[in-house]
Amino acid sequence: MDVNRVKQIISSPADIKVSYQGTSVWIDKLEADGKTATVHLRGPLEERSQVSIDELVEE
């Protein structure tokens, strides 16, 4: 996913489905480096991880 699409998804009020390595995630924020984002799993677990935006896929 490119950096502009990550920004659009973060600012959108819509529920846009995104996955990371086959798992559905929420994007919390784009990191300052512009190459990674903080995400957490959809559902009751809210463990956050930093991942490469290249590995995020819009469903």
Coordinates of N, CA, C and O in Angstrom, one line a residue:
M1 N 0.9 -1.2 0.0 CA 0.0 0.0 0.0 C 0.9 1.2 0.0 O 2.0 1.2 0.6
D2 N 0.5 2.3 -0.7 CA 1.3 3.5 -0.7 C 0.9 4.4 0.4 O -0.1 4.3 1.0
V3 N 1.8 5.3 0.7 CA 1.7 6.2 1.9 C 0.4 7.1 1.8 O -0.2 7.4 2.8
N4 N 0.1 7.6 0.6 CA -1.1 8.4 0.4 C -2.4 7.6 0.8 O -3.3 8.2 1.4
R5 N -2.4 6.4 0.4 CA -3.6 5.6 0.7 C -3.7 5.3 2.2 O -4.8 5.3 2.7
V6 N -2.6 5.1 2.8 CA -2.6 4.9 4.3 C -3.2 6.1 4.9 O -4.1 6.0 5.8
K7 N -2.8 7.3 4.5 CA -3.3 8.6 5.1 C -4.8 8.7 4.9 O -5.5 9.2 5.7
Q8 N -5.2 8.4 3.7 CA -6.7 8.4 3.3 C -7.5 7.5 4.2 O -8.5 7.9 4.7
I9 N -7.0 6.3 4.4 CA -7.7 5.3 5.2 C -7.8 5.8 6.7 O -8.8 5.7 7.3
I10 N -6.7 6.3 7.2 CA -6.6 6.8 8.6 C -7.6 8.0 8.8 O -8.3 8.0 9.8
S11 N -7.7 8.9 7.8 CA -8.6 10.0 8.0 C -10.1 9.8 7.6 O -10.9 10.6 7.9
S12 N -10.3 8.6 7.0 CA -11.7 8.3 6.5 C -12.6 7.9 7.7 O -12.2 7.1 8.5
P13 N -13.9 8.3 7.7 CA -14.8 7.9 8.6 C -15.4 6.5 8.3 O -16.0 5.8 9.1
A14 N -15.1 6.0 7.1 CA -15.6 4.7 6.6 C -14.8 3.6 7.2 O -13.7 3.7 7.6
D15 N -15.5 2.4 7.3 CA -14.8 1.2 7.7 C -14.2 0.5 6.5 O -14.8 -0.2 5.8
I16 N -12.9 0.8 6.3 CA -12.1 0.3 5.2 C -11.3 -0.9 5.7 O -10.5 -0.8 6.6
K17 N -11.6 -2.0 5.0 CA -11.0 -3.3 5.5 C -9.5 -3.4 5.0 O -9.3 -3.2 3.8
V18 N -8.6 -3.6 5.9 CA -7.2 -3.7 5.6 C -6.7 -5.0 6.2 O -7.1 -5.3 7.4
S19 N -5.8 -5.7 5.6 CA -5.2 -6.8 6.2 C -3.6 -6.7 6.2 O -3.0 -6.0 5.3
Y20 N -3.0 -7.4 7.1 CA -1.6 -7.6 7.2 C -1.3 -9.0 7.4 O -1.8 -9.7 8.3
Q21 N -0.6 -9.6 6.4 CA -0.3 -11.0 6.4 C -1.5 -11.9 6.6 O -1.5 -12.8 7.4
G22 N -2.6 -11.5 5.9 CA -3.8 -12.3 6.0 C -4.7 -12.1 7.1 O -5.8 -12.7 7.3
T23 N -4.3 -11.2 8.1 CA -5.1 -10.9 9.3 C -5.7 -9.5 9.2 O -5.0 -8.5 8.8
S24 N -7.0 -9.3 9.5 CA -7.6 -8.1 9.4 C -7.2 -7.1 10.5 O -7.1 -7.5 11.7
V25 N -6.8 -5.9 10.2 CA -6.2 -5.0 11.1 C -6.8 -3.6 10.9 O -7.4 -3.2 9.9
W26 N -6.7 -2.8 12.0 CA -7.0 -1.3 11.9 C -5.6 -0.6 11.8 O -4.7 -1.0 12.5
I27 N -5.6 0.4 11.0 CA -4.4 1.3 11.0 C -4.6 2.4 12.0 O -5.5 3.2 11.9
D28 N -3.7 2.5 13.0 CA -3.8 3.5 14.0 C -3.1 4.8 13.6 O -3.7 5.9 13.7
K29 N -1.9 4.7 13.1 CA -1.2 5.9 12.6 C -0.1 5.5 11.7 O 0.5 4.4 11.7
L30 N 0.3 6.5 10.9 CA 1.5 6.4 10.0 C 2.6 6.9 10.8 O 2.5 8.0 11.4
E31 N 3.7 6.2 10.8 CA 4.9 6.6 11.6 C 5.6 7.7 10.8 O 5.5 7.9 9.6
A32 N 6.5 8.5 11.5 CA 7.2 9.6 10.9 C 8.1 9.2 9.7 O 8.3 10.1 8.9
D33 N 8.5 8.0 9.7 CA 9.4 7.6 8.6 C 8.7 7.4 7.3 O 9.3 7.3 6.2
G34 N 7.3 7.4 7.3 CA 6.5 7.2 6.1 C 6.6 5.9 5.5 O 6.0 5.6 4.5
K35 N 7.3 4.9 6.2 CA 7.4 3.6 5.7 C 6.7 2.5 6.5 O 6.5 1.4 6.1
T36 N 6.4 2.9 7.8 CA 5.8 2.0 8.7 C 4.5 2.6 9.3 O 4.4 3.8 9.3
A37 N 3.6 1.7 9.8 CA 2.4 2.2 10.4 C 2.2 1.4 11.7 O 2.6 0.2 11.8
T38 N 1.5 2.0 12.7 CA 1.1 1.2 13.8 C -0.3 0.7 13.6 O -1.2 1.4 13.1
V39 N -0.5 -0.6 13.8 CA -1.8 -1.3 13.5 C -2.1 -2.1 14.7 O -1.3 -2.4 15.6
H40 N -3.4 -2.5 14.8 CA -3.9 -3.4 15.8 C -4.9 -4.3 15.2 O -5.6 -4.0 14.2
L41 N -5.1 -5.5 15.7 CA -6.0 -6.5 15.2 C -7.4 -6.0 15.4 O -7.7 -5.4 16.5
R42 N -8.3 -6.3 14.5 CA -9.7 -6.1 14.7 C -10.2 -7.1 15.7 O -9.8 -8.2 15.7
G43 N -11.1 -6.7 16.6 CA -11.6 -7.6 17.6 C -11.2 -7.2 19.0 O -10.7 -6.1 19.2
P44 N -11.3 -8.1 20.0 CA -11.1 -7.7 21.4 C -9.6 -7.5 21.7 O -9.3 -6.8 22.7
L45 N -8.7 -8.1 21.0 CA -7.3 -7.9 21.3 C -6.8 -6.6 20.7 O -7.0 -6.3 19.5
E46 N -6.2 -5.7 21.5 CA -5.7 -4.5 20.9 C -4.2 -4.3 21.0 O -3.7 -3.2 21.2
E47 N -3.5 -5.4 20.9 CA -2.1 -5.4 20.8 C -1.6 -4.6 19.6 O -2.1 -4.9 18.5
R48 N -0.8 -3.6 19.7 CA -0.3 -2.8 18.6 C 1.0 -3.3 18.1 O 1.9 -3.7 18.9
S49 N 1.2 -3.2 16.8 CA 2.5 -3.5 16.2 C 2.9 -2.5 15.2 O 2.0 -1.9 14.5
Q50 N 4.1 -2.3 14.9 CA 4.6 -1.5 13.8 C 4.9 -2.4 12.7 O 5.6 -3.4 12.8
V51 N 4.3 -2.1 11.5 CA 4.5 -2.9 10.3 C 4.9 -2.1 9.1 O 4.6 -0.9 9.1
S52 N 5.5 -2.7 8.1 CA 5.8 -2.0 6.9 C 4.5 -1.7 6.1 O 3.7 -2.7 6.0
I53 N 4.3 -0.5 5.6 CA 3.1 -0.2 4.9 C 3.0 -1.0 3.6 O 2.0 -1.2 3.0
D54 N 4.2 -1.5 3.1 CA 4.3 -2.3 1.9 C 3.5 -3.6 2.0 O 3.1 -4.2 1.1
E55 N 3.4 -4.1 3.3 CA 2.7 -5.3 3.6 C 1.3 -5.2 3.9 O 0.6 -6.2 4.2
L56 N 0.7 -4.0 3.9 CA -0.7 -3.8 4.2 C -1.5 -3.9 2.8 O -1.0 -3.4 1.8
V57 N -2.6 -4.6 2.9 CA -3.4 -4.8 1.7 C -4.8 -4.4 2.0 O -5.5 -4.8 3.0
E58 N -5.4 -3.5 1.1 CA -6.8 -3.1 1.2 C -7.6 -4.2 0.6 O -7.4 -4.7 -0.5
E59 N -8.6 -4.7 1.3 CA -9.5 -5.8 0.9 C -10.7 -5.3 0.1 O -11.1 -4.2 0.2

